[in-house]
Amino acid sequence: MERVKCLIIGSGPAGYTAAIYASRANLSPVLYEGIQPGGQLTTTTEIENFPGFPDGITGTELMEKMRSQAERFGAEIRFGMVSAVDFGVTPKLVTIDGETTIEADTVIIATGASAKYLGLADEKKYAGMGVSACATCDGFFYRRKMVAVVGGGDTACEEAIYLAGLAKKVYLIVRKPFLRASKIMQERVVATENIEVLYEHETLGLFGEDGVEGARLVKRRGQADEEEVSIAIDGFFLAIGHHPNSDVFKAFVETDELGYIKTQPDSPKTNVEGVFAAGDVADPHYRQAITAAASGCRAAIEAERYLKSK
Ligand code: NDP
């Protein structure tokens, strides 16, 4: 059976940064990319807030650069999905695609999170053409334009407030007659003049020629006074939550009630010795490329220290 000193699972900024640090520390890391090599960033267009790129860079290009930087120092990058793990043994066992099992002295989990979508065909049709699940990434393109945010939680309120600072107007599409968000976020939404909350509205579809030009909504679906309405918008933002991609590790690694991997305070260490978590799979709060990259660096340094201590 193949044995590796450091196995990195995931190919977003956390995974690649961990690979850069681990390879420079002579850990000969092996990194597995999942079904979306490069991770969530490859679904955004231009990245303008990653330091070092004053003119912006596309998500795909940034991830290709990180990948080749890791390869330059000897990281071995492979394609495959982790289908099972056994972290109850030493070395740890990680099975790829139900076929190959690898022994790993340390494991860095950097499998990220996936934004939830409503499941409408139009979300796919207009992906990158007006549909986004990240206001911080894409909001800037909607300066003085009309946008809608879907969701009634803290993320939706935060995104709506952020977008209100850029866009002409923000519709907040909420399926219930109230917001689930914390009181302070609700108050901020109400106090923001250019946010209009559309309570009891659900999205039926989007329309537009070369991009989103509007959304078709239904108000009070299933009630006697049900009504269809259309709103003119240029951008449609999903903020209905994220799934951390932690399911395959849950039998061994502690997660919180939402599935985010729990790490020790101010450290990427999980409850399992030699297993570290970095990036969005362990971060419900910041979810930025730069914070994910930083945590990947920390995980690689901790993996190296762990190996030295053994
Ligand atoms: P939440 O699960 O809290 O909220 C999701 C929202 O999306 C809910 O309003 C829900 O509606 C709505 N929703 C879900 N599915 C659909 C659907 N199919 N159609 C329409 N609407 C839908 O997720 P968040 O990402 O907002 O927050 C996750 C956690 O992170 C929370 O604990 C939150 O408090 C925390 N957080 C805190 C922040 C802060 O303190 N500043 C910032 C961001 C997040 P419904 O209410 O009807 O279920």
PDB file of C-alpha atoms in Angstrom, residues 55-210:
ATOM      1  CA  ASP A  55      -5.537  44.624 -11.679  1.00  0.00           C
ATOM      2  CA  GLY A  56      -7.599  41.602 -10.606  1.00  0.00           C
ATOM      3  CA  ILE A  57      -7.271  38.017 -11.734  1.00  0.00           C
ATOM      4  CA  THR A  58      -9.831  35.415 -12.737  1.00  0.00           C
ATOM      5  CA  GLY A  59     -10.610  32.713 -10.183  1.00  0.00           C
ATOM      6  CA  THR A  60      -9.465  30.013 -12.569  1.00  0.00           C
ATOM      7  CA  GLU A  61      -6.156  31.744 -13.262  1.00  0.00           C
ATOM      8  CA  LEU A  62      -5.462  32.324  -9.569  1.00  0.00           C
ATOM      9  CA  MET A  63      -6.057  28.669  -8.829  1.00  0.00           C
ATOM     10  CA  GLU A  64      -3.871  27.556 -11.747  1.00  0.00           C
ATOM     11  CA  LYS A  65      -1.072  29.743 -10.403  1.00  0.00           C
ATOM     12  CA  MET A  66      -1.400  28.265  -6.914  1.00  0.00           C
ATOM     13  CA  ARG A  67      -1.468  24.775  -8.383  1.00  0.00           C
ATOM     14  CA  SER A  68       1.673  25.262 -10.457  1.00  0.00           C
ATOM     15  CA  GLN A  69       3.419  26.886  -7.488  1.00  0.00           C
ATOM     16  CA  ALA A  70       2.711  23.733  -5.467  1.00  0.00           C
ATOM     17  CA  GLU A  71       3.919  21.499  -8.315  1.00  0.00           C
ATOM     18  CA  ARG A  72       7.093  23.532  -8.699  1.00  0.00           C
ATOM     19  CA  PHE A  73       8.175  22.406  -5.217  1.00  0.00           C
ATOM     20  CA  GLY A  74       7.259  18.776  -5.813  1.00  0.00           C
ATOM     21  CA  ALA A  75       3.663  18.407  -4.642  1.00  0.00           C
ATOM     22  CA  GLU A  76       1.978  15.567  -6.483  1.00  0.00           C
ATOM     23  CA  ILE A  77      -1.482  16.521  -7.625  1.00  0.00           C
ATOM     24  CA  ARG A  78      -3.949  13.800  -8.526  1.00  0.00           C
ATOM     25  CA  PHE A  79      -7.590  13.636  -9.456  1.00  0.00           C
ATOM     26  CA  GLY A  80      -9.976  11.625  -7.295  1.00  0.00           C
ATOM     27  CA  MET A  81     -12.682  11.755  -4.655  1.00  0.00           C
ATOM     28  CA  VAL A  82     -12.185  10.502  -1.129  1.00  0.00           C
ATOM     29  CA  SER A  83     -14.821   7.820  -0.652  1.00  0.00           C
ATOM     30  CA  ALA A  84     -13.917   6.564   2.842  1.00  0.00           C
ATOM     31  CA  VAL A  85     -11.460   7.192   5.674  1.00  0.00           C
ATOM     32  CA  ASP A  86     -10.288   5.371   8.754  1.00  0.00           C
ATOM     33  CA  PHE A  87      -8.730   7.816  11.195  1.00  0.00           C
ATOM     34  CA  GLY A  88      -8.910   5.318  14.064  1.00  0.00           C
ATOM     35  CA  VAL A  89      -5.609   3.719  13.037  1.00  0.00           C
ATOM     36  CA  THR A  90      -1.997   4.831  12.603  1.00  0.00           C
ATOM     37  CA  PRO A  91      -1.146   5.635   9.865  1.00  0.00           C
ATOM     38  CA  LYS A  92      -4.516   6.995   8.739  1.00  0.00           C
ATOM     39  CA  LEU A  93      -6.249   5.241   5.859  1.00  0.00           C
ATOM     40  CA  VAL A  94      -7.829   7.192   3.033  1.00  0.00           C
ATOM     41  CA  THR A  95      -9.668   5.483   0.186  1.00  0.00           C
ATOM     42  CA  ILE A  96      -9.949   7.202  -3.179  1.00  0.00           C
ATOM     43  CA  ASP A  97     -12.898   6.510  -5.518  1.00  0.00           C
ATOM     44  CA  GLY A  98     -13.686   3.302  -3.627  1.00  0.00           C
ATOM     45  CA  GLU A  99     -10.595   1.711  -5.207  1.00  0.00           C
ATOM     46  CA  THR A 100      -7.208   2.761  -3.901  1.00  0.00           C
ATOM     47  CA  THR A 101      -6.362   3.014  -0.218  1.00  0.00           C
ATOM     48  CA  ILE A 102      -3.446   5.152   0.891  1.00  0.00           C
ATOM     49  CA  GLU A 103      -1.688   5.246   4.252  1.00  0.00           C
ATOM     50  CA  ALA A 104      -1.082   8.777   5.460  1.00  0.00           C
ATOM     51  CA  ASP A 105       0.958   9.999   8.429  1.00  0.00           C
ATOM     52  CA  THR A 106      -0.888  13.310   8.359  1.00  0.00           C
ATOM     53  CA  VAL A 107      -4.059  14.420   6.596  1.00  0.00           C
ATOM     54  CA  ILE A 108      -5.087  17.973   5.769  1.00  0.00           C
ATOM     55  CA  ILE A 109      -8.789  18.269   5.027  1.00  0.00           C
ATOM     56  CA  ALA A 110      -9.458  21.229   2.747  1.00  0.00           C
ATOM     57  CA  THR A 111     -12.619  20.094   0.992  1.00  0.00           C
ATOM     58  CA  GLY A 112     -14.374  23.454   1.206  1.00  0.00           C
ATOM     59  CA  ALA A 113     -18.056  24.207   1.210  1.00  0.00           C
ATOM     60  CA  SER A 114     -20.635  24.361  -1.512  1.00  0.00           C
ATOM     61  CA  ALA A 115     -23.193  27.142  -1.745  1.00  0.00           C
ATOM     62  CA  LYS A 116     -26.740  25.927  -1.757  1.00  0.00           C
ATOM     63  CA  TYR A 117     -28.826  26.728  -4.811  1.00  0.00           C
ATOM     64  CA  LEU A 118     -32.593  26.696  -5.229  1.00  0.00           C
ATOM     65  CA  GLY A 119     -32.391  23.987  -7.880  1.00  0.00           C
ATOM     66  CA  LEU A 120     -33.832  26.044 -10.752  1.00  0.00           C
ATOM     67  CA  ALA A 121     -32.665  25.281 -14.294  1.00  0.00           C
ATOM     68  CA  ASP A 122     -32.166  29.040 -14.806  1.00  0.00           C
ATOM     69  CA  GLU A 123     -29.496  29.148 -12.080  1.00  0.00           C
ATOM     70  CA  LYS A 124     -27.348  26.953 -14.324  1.00  0.00           C
ATOM     71  CA  LYS A 125     -28.371  28.746 -17.505  1.00  0.00           C
ATOM     72  CA  TYR A 126     -27.225  32.111 -16.119  1.00  0.00           C
ATOM     73  CA  ALA A 127     -24.244  30.905 -14.053  1.00  0.00           C
ATOM     74  CA  GLY A 128     -21.565  33.596 -14.318  1.00  0.00           C
ATOM     75  CA  MET A 129     -24.065  35.726 -16.285  1.00  0.00           C
ATOM     76  CA  GLY A 130     -25.883  37.352 -13.399  1.00  0.00           C
ATOM     77  CA  VAL A 131     -26.277  34.457 -10.947  1.00  0.00           C
ATOM     78  CA  SER A 132     -23.860  34.392  -8.030  1.00  0.00           C
ATOM     79  CA  ALA A 133     -23.608  32.908  -4.567  1.00  0.00           C
ATOM     80  CA  CYS A 134     -21.015  35.384  -3.325  1.00  0.00           C
ATOM     81  CA  ALA A 135     -21.755  39.089  -2.969  1.00  0.00           C
ATOM     82  CA  THR A 136     -18.259  39.879  -1.703  1.00  0.00           C
ATOM     83  CA  CYS A 137     -16.798  38.274  -4.858  1.00  0.00           C
ATOM     84  CA  ASP A 138     -19.143  39.624  -7.492  1.00  0.00           C
ATOM     85  CA  GLY A 139     -20.978  42.602  -5.966  1.00  0.00           C
ATOM     86  CA  PHE A 140     -18.617  45.129  -7.494  1.00  0.00           C
ATOM     87  CA  PHE A 141     -19.923  44.314 -10.988  1.00  0.00           C
ATOM     88  CA  TYR A 142     -23.373  45.523  -9.991  1.00  0.00           C
ATOM     89  CA  ARG A 143     -22.526  49.089  -9.084  1.00  0.00           C
ATOM     90  CA  ARG A 144     -25.601  51.290  -9.562  1.00  0.00           C
ATOM     91  CA  LYS A 145     -27.526  48.287 -10.916  1.00  0.00           C
ATOM     92  CA  MET A 146     -30.557  46.357  -9.648  1.00  0.00           C
ATOM     93  CA  VAL A 147     -29.989  43.125  -7.748  1.00  0.00           C
ATOM     94  CA  ALA A 148     -31.883  40.554  -5.698  1.00  0.00           C
ATOM     95  CA  VAL A 149     -30.673  38.435  -2.797  1.00  0.00           C
ATOM     96  CA  VAL A 150     -32.511  35.226  -1.852  1.00  0.00           C
ATOM     97  CA  GLY A 151     -32.669  34.173   1.792  1.00  0.00           C
ATOM     98  CA  GLY A 152     -33.740  35.448   5.172  1.00  0.00           C
ATOM     99  CA  GLY A 153     -30.807  34.480   7.393  1.00  0.00           C
ATOM    100  CA  ASP A 154     -27.763  36.412   8.580  1.00  0.00           C
ATOM    101  CA  THR A 155     -25.835  35.703   5.393  1.00  0.00           C
ATOM    102  CA  ALA A 156     -28.647  37.052   3.203  1.00  0.00           C
ATOM    103  CA  CYS A 157     -28.936  40.198   5.339  1.00  0.00           C
ATOM    104  CA  GLU A 158     -25.195  40.709   5.331  1.00  0.00           C
ATOM    105  CA  GLU A 159     -25.018  40.252   1.559  1.00  0.00           C
ATOM    106  CA  ALA A 160     -27.993  42.569   1.008  1.00  0.00           C
ATOM    107  CA  ILE A 161     -26.413  45.296   3.153  1.00  0.00           C
ATOM    108  CA  TYR A 162     -23.068  44.884   1.378  1.00  0.00           C
ATOM    109  CA  LEU A 163     -24.721  45.050  -2.041  1.00  0.00           C
ATOM    110  CA  ALA A 164     -26.836  48.044  -1.004  1.00  0.00           C
ATOM    111  CA  GLY A 165     -23.594  50.008  -0.696  1.00  0.00           C
ATOM    112  CA  LEU A 166     -22.861  49.340  -4.365  1.00  0.00           C
ATOM    113  CA  ALA A 167     -26.108  48.719  -6.200  1.00  0.00           C
ATOM    114  CA  LYS A 168     -28.923  51.102  -6.972  1.00  0.00           C
ATOM    115  CA  LYS A 169     -31.465  48.848  -5.306  1.00  0.00           C
ATOM    116  CA  VAL A 170     -31.529  45.458  -3.595  1.00  0.00           C
ATOM    117  CA  TYR A 171     -34.567  43.212  -3.343  1.00  0.00           C
ATOM    118  CA  LEU A 172     -34.383  40.687  -0.527  1.00  0.00           C
ATOM    119  CA  ILE A 173     -36.516  37.682  -1.499  1.00  0.00           C
ATOM    120  CA  VAL A 174     -37.729  35.908   1.661  1.00  0.00           C
ATOM    121  CA  ARG A 175     -39.994  32.879   1.539  1.00  0.00           C
ATOM    122  CA  LYS A 176     -41.474  33.351   5.034  1.00  0.00           C
ATOM    123  CA  PRO A 177     -43.368  36.376   6.378  1.00  0.00           C
ATOM    124  CA  PHE A 178     -40.357  37.201   8.589  1.00  0.00           C
ATOM    125  CA  LEU A 179     -36.561  37.177   8.578  1.00  0.00           C
ATOM    126  CA  ARG A 180     -34.724  34.420  10.409  1.00  0.00           C
ATOM    127  CA  ALA A 181     -31.648  36.630  10.819  1.00  0.00           C
ATOM    128  CA  SER A 182     -30.526  38.035  14.178  1.00  0.00           C
ATOM    129  CA  LYS A 183     -32.339  41.132  15.373  1.00  0.00           C
ATOM    130  CA  ILE A 184     -29.431  43.454  14.793  1.00  0.00           C
ATOM    131  CA  MET A 185     -29.110  42.324  11.162  1.00  0.00           C
ATOM    132  CA  GLN A 186     -32.858  42.731  10.661  1.00  0.00           C
ATOM    133  CA  GLU A 187     -32.675  46.265  12.031  1.00  0.00           C
ATOM    134  CA  ARG A 188     -29.826  47.095   9.684  1.00  0.00           C
ATOM    135  CA  VAL A 189     -31.753  45.786   6.703  1.00  0.00           C
ATOM    136  CA  VAL A 190     -34.814  47.852   7.625  1.00  0.00           C
ATOM    137  CA  ALA A 191     -32.655  50.947   8.144  1.00  0.00           C
ATOM    138  CA  THR A 192     -31.092  50.622   4.682  1.00  0.00           C
ATOM    139  CA  GLU A 193     -33.143  52.753   2.318  1.00  0.00           C
ATOM    140  CA  ASN A 194     -32.381  50.949  -0.926  1.00  0.00           C
ATOM    141  CA  ILE A 195     -33.258  47.450   0.325  1.00  0.00           C
ATOM    142  CA  GLU A 196     -36.816  46.299  -0.304  1.00  0.00           C
ATOM    143  CA  VAL A 197     -37.795  43.085   1.490  1.00  0.00           C
ATOM    144  CA  LEU A 198     -40.228  40.923  -0.486  1.00  0.00           C
ATOM    145  CA  TYR A 199     -41.726  38.693   2.205  1.00  0.00           C
ATOM    146  CA  GLU A 200     -43.554  35.495   1.275  1.00  0.00           C
ATOM    147  CA  HIS A 201     -41.991  35.461  -2.194  1.00  0.00           C
ATOM    148  CA  GLU A 202     -40.413  32.500  -3.954  1.00  0.00           C
ATOM    149  CA  THR A 203     -38.459  32.485  -7.181  1.00  0.00           C
ATOM    150  CA  LEU A 204     -39.930  30.659 -10.169  1.00  0.00           C
ATOM    151  CA  GLY A 205     -37.318  31.542 -12.764  1.00  0.00           C
ATOM    152  CA  LEU A 206     -35.058  34.134 -14.350  1.00  0.00           C
ATOM    153  CA  PHE A 207     -35.201  35.760 -17.754  1.00  0.00           C
ATOM    154  CA  GLY A 208     -32.966  37.818 -20.027  1.00  0.00           C
ATOM    155  CA  GLU A 209     -31.245  37.756 -23.418  1.00  0.00           C
ATOM    156  CA  ASP A 210     -27.484  37.718 -22.755  1.00  0.00           C
TER     157      ASP A 210
END
